[in-house]
XYZ file of N, CA and C in Angstrom:
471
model
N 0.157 -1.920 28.376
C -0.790 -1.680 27.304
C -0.291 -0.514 26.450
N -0.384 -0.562 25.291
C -0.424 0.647 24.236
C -1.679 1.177 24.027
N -1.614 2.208 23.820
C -3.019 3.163 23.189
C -2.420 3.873 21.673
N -3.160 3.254 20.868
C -2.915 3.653 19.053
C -4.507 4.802 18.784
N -3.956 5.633 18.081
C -4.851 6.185 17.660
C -5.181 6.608 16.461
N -5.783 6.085 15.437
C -6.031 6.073 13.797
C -6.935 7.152 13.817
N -6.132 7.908 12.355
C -7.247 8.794 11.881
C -6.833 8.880 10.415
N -8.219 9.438 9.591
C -8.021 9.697 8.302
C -7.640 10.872 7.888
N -6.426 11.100 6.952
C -6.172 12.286 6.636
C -5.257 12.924 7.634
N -3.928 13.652 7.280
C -2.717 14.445 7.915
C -3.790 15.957 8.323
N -3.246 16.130 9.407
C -3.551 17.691 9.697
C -3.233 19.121 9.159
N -3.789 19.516 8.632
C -2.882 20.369 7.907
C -2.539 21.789 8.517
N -3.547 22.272 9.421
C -3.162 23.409 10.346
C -2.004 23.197 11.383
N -0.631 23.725 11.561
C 0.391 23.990 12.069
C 0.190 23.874 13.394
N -0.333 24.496 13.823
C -1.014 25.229 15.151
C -1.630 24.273 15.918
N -2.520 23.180 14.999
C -3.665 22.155 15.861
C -1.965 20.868 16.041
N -1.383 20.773 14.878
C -0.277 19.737 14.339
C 0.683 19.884 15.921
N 0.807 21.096 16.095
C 1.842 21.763 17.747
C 1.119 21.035 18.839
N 0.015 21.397 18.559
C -0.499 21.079 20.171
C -0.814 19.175 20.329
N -1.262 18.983 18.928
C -1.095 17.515 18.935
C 0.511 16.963 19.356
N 0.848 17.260 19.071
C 2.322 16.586 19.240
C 3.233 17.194 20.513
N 2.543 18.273 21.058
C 2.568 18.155 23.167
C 1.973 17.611 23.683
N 0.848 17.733 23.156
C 0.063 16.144 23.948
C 0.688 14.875 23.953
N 0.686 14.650 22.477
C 1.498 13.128 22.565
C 2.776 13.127 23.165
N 3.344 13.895 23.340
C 4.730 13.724 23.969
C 4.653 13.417 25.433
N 3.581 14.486 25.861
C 3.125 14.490 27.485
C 2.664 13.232 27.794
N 1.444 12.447 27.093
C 0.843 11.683 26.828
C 2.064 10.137 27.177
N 3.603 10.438 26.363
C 4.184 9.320 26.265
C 5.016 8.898 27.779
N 4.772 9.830 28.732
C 5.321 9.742 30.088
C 4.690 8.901 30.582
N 3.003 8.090 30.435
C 2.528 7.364 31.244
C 2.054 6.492 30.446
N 1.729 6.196 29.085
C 2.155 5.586 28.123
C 2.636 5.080 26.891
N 2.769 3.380 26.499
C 3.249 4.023 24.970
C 2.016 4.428 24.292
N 2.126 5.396 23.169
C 1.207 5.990 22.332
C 1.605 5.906 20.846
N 0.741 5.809 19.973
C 1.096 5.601 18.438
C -0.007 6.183 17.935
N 0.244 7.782 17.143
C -0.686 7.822 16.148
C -0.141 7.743 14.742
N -1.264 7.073 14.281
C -0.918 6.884 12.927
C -2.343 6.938 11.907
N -1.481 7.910 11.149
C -2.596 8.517 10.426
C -2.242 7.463 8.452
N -3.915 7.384 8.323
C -3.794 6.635 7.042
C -3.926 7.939 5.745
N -3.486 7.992 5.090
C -3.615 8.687 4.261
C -4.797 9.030 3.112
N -5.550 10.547 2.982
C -6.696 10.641 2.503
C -6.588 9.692 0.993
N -8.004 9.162 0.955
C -8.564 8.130 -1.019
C -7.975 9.402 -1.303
N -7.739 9.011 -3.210
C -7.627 9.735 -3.872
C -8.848 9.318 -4.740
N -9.715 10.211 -5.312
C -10.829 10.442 -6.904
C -11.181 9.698 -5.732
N -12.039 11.097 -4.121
C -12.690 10.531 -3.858
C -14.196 11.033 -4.858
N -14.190 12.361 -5.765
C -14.862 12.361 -6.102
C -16.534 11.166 -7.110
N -15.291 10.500 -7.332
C -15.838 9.348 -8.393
C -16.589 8.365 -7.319
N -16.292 8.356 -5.685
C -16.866 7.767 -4.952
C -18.004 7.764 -4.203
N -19.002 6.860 -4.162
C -20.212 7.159 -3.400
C -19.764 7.158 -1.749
N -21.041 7.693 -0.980
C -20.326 7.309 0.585
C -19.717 5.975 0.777
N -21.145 5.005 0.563
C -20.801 3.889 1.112
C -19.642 3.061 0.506
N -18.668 3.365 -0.484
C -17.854 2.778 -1.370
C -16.709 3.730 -0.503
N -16.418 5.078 -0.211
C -15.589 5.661 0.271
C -15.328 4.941 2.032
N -16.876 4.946 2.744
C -16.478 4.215 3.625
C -16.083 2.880 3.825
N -16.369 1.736 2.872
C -15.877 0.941 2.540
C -14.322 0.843 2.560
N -13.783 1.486 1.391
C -12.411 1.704 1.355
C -11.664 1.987 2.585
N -12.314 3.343 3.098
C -11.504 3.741 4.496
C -11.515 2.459 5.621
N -12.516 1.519 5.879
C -12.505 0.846 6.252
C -12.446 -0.360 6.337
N -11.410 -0.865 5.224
C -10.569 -1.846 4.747
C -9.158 -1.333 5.147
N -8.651 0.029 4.745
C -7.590 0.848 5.254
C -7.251 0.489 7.101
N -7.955 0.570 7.361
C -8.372 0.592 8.953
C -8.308 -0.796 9.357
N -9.067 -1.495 8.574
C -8.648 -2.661 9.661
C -7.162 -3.136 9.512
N -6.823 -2.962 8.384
C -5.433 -3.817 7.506
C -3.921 -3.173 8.659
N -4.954 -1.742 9.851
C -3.764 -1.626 10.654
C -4.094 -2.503 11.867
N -4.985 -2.772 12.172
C -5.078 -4.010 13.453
C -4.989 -5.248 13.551
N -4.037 -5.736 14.511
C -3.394 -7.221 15.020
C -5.560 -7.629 15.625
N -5.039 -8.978 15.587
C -6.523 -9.629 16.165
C -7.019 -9.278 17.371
N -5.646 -9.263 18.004
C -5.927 -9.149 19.755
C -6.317 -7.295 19.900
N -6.414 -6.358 18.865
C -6.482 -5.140 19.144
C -8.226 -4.830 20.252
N -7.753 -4.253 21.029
C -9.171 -3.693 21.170
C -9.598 -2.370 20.328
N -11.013 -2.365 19.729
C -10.848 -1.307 18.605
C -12.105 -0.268 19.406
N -11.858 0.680 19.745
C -12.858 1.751 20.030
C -13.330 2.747 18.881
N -13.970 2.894 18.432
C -14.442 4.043 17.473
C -15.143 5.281 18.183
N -14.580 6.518 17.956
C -15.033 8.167 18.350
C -15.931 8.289 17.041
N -17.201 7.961 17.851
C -18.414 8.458 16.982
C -19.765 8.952 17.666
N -20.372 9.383 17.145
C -21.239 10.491 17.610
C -22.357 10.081 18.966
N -22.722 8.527 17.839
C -23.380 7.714 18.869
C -22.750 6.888 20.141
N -21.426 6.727 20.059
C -21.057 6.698 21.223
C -21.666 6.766 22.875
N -20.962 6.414 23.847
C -20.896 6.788 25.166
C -19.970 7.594 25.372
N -21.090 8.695 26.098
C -20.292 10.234 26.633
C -19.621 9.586 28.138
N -18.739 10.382 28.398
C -17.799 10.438 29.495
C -17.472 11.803 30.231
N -17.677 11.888 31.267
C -16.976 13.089 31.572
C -15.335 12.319 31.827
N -14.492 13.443 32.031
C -13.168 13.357 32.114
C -12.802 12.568 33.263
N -13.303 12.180 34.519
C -12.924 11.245 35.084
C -13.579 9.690 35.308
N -14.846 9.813 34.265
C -15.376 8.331 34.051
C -14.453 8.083 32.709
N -13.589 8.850 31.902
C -12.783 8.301 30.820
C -11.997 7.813 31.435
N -10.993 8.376 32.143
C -10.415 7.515 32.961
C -10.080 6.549 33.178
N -11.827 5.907 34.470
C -11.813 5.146 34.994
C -12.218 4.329 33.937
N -12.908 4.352 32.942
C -12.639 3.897 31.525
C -11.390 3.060 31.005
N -10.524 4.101 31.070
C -9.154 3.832 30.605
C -8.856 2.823 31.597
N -8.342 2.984 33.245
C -8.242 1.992 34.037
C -8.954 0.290 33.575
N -10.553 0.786 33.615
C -10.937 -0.709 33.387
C -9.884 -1.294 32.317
N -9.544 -1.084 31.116
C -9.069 -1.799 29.959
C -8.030 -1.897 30.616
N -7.156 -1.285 30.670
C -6.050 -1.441 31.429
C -5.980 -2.584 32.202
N -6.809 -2.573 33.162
C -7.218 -3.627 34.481
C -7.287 -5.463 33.517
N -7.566 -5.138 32.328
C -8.684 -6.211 31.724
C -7.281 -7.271 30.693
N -6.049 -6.549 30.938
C -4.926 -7.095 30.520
C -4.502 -7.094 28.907
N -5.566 -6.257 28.082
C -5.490 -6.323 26.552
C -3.777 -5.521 26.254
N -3.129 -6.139 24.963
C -1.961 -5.470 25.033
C -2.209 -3.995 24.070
N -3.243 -3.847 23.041
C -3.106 -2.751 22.303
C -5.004 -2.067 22.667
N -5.415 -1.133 23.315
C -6.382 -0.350 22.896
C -6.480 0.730 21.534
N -7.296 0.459 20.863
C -6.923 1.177 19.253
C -8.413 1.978 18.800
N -8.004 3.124 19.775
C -9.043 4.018 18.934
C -9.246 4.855 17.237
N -10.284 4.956 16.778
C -10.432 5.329 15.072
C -11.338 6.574 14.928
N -11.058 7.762 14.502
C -11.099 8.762 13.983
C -11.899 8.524 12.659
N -13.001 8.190 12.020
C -13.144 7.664 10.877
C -13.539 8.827 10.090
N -13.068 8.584 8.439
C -13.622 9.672 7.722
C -14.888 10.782 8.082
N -14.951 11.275 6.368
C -16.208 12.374 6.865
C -17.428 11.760 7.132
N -17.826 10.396 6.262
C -19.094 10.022 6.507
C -19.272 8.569 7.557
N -17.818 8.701 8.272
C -18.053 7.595 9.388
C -17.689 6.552 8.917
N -17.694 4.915 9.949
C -17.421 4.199 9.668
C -18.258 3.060 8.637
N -17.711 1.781 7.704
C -18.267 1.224 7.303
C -19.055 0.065 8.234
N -19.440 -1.145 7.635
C -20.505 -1.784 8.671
C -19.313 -2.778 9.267
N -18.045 -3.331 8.264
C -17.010 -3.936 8.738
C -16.184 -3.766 10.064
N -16.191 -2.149 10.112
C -15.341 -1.472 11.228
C -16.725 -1.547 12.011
N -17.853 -1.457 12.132
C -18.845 -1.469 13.744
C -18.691 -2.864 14.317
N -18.933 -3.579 13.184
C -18.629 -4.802 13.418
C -17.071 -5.711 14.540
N -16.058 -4.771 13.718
C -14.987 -5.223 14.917
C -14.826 -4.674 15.728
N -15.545 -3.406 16.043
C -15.483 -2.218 16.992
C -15.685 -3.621 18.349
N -15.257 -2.614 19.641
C -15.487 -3.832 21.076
C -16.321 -2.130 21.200
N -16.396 -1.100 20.997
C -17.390 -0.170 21.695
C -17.115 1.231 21.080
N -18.066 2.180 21.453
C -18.054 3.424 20.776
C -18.249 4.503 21.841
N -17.085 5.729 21.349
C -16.905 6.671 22.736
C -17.475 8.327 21.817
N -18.136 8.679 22.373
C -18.780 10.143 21.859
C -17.708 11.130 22.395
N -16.985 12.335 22.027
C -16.651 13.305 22.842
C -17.888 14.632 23.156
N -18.687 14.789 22.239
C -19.754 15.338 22.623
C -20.916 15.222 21.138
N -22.006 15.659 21.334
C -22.813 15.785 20.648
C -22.586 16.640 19.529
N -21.999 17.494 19.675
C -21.336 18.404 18.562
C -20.841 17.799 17.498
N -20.492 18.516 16.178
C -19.547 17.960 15.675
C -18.361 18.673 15.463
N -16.994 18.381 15.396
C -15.600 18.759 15.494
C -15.500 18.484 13.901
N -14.616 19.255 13.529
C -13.542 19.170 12.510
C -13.127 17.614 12.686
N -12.559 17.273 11.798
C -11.477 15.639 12.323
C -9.982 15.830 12.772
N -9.295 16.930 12.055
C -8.261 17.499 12.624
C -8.368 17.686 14.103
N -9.733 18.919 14.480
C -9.444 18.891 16.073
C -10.053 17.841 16.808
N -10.438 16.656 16.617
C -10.913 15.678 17.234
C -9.212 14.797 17.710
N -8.082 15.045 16.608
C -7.302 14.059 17.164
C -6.861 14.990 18.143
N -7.076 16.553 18.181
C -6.773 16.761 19.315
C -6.877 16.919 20.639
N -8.418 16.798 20.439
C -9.241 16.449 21.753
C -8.829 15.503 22.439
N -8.781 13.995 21.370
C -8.659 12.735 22.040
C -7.533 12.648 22.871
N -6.253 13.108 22.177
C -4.966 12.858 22.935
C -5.159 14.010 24.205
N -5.759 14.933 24.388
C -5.573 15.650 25.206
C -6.534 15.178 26.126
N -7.632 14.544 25.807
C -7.913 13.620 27.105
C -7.526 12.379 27.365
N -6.848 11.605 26.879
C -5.896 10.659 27.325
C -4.912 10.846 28.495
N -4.342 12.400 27.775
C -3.787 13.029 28.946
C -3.826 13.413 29.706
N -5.062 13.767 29.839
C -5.831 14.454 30.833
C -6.427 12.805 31.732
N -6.152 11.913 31.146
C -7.089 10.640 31.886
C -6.154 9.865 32.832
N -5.091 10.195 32.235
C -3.579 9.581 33.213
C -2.973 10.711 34.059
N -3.185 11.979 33.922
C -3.342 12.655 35.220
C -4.291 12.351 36.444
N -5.627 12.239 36.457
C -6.612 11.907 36.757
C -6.155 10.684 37.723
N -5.861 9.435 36.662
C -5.484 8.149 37.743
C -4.267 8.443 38.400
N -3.467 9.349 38.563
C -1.799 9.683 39.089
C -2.432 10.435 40.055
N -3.526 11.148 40.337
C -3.325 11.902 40.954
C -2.842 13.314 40.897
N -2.444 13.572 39.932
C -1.717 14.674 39.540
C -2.654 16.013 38.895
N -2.082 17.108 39.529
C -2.471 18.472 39.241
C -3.051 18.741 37.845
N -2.968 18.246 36.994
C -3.585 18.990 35.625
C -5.454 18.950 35.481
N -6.164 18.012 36.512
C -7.534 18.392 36.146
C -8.016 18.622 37.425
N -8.999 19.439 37.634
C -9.510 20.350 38.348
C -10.661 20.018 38.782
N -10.764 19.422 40.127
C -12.369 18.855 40.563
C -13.340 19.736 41.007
């Protein structure tokens, strides 16, 4: 299985950009990983929400094959602690899909197109994050989720 992870908009802090890209590297020891970021509308001013989310989410699907499983990180989501993500992760895994494809969606969320192909929705908490540090949350619990099933020292029971 692959795990893809879409988000809107490049990171622009250095610092969050570092730690994203140790994660993903760490991340690529137990599997393949792909983020790929779509690039921010331009005159989003001239745009209403629902026309901006629209757009972003035409952007979004135009990166998924049919067979993708599509998860969306949104608020309403299902919370996880770090070892029901996991076992999370395991189930799909278990379930034989070749791409899991989680989405980062703009500022005002997804359109009704993207809930629509969504297979489910994962909360990281009730809070809200920046979108920058959300891609870094995610990959760092990915990583943190394949330690977990290895067995291995990085999370702390």
């Amino acid at each position: 299985m692959t795990i893809k992870l879409i988000a809107i908009g490049k990171t622009d802090n250095k610092q969050l950009q570092a730690l994203i890209d140790e994660y993903t590297k760490r991340l690529g020891f137990y599997i393949k990983f792909q983020l790929e970021i779509i690039p921010d509308l331009k005159n989003v001013k001239n745009l209403s929400e629902a026309e901006q989310k629209q757009k972003e989410g035409e952007l979004i699907l135009a990166k998924l094959a049919n067979t993708d499983v599509l998860i969306l990180l949104d608020e309403n989501g299902k919370q996880y602690d770090s070892v029901g993500f996991s076992n999370y992760l395991q189930k799909h895994m278990n379930s034989g899909i070749k791409q899991l494809v989680f989405v980062i969606g703009g500022p005002y969320g997804f359109s009704d197109a993207i809930y629509n192909a969504s297979r489910g929705k994962v909360s990281l908490s009730k809070m809200t994050f920046s979108h920058q540090m959300v891609r870094l949350f995610v990959v760092e619990q990915l990583y943190r989720g394949f330690t977990i099933l290895r067995n291995e020292p990085y999370h702390h029971r």
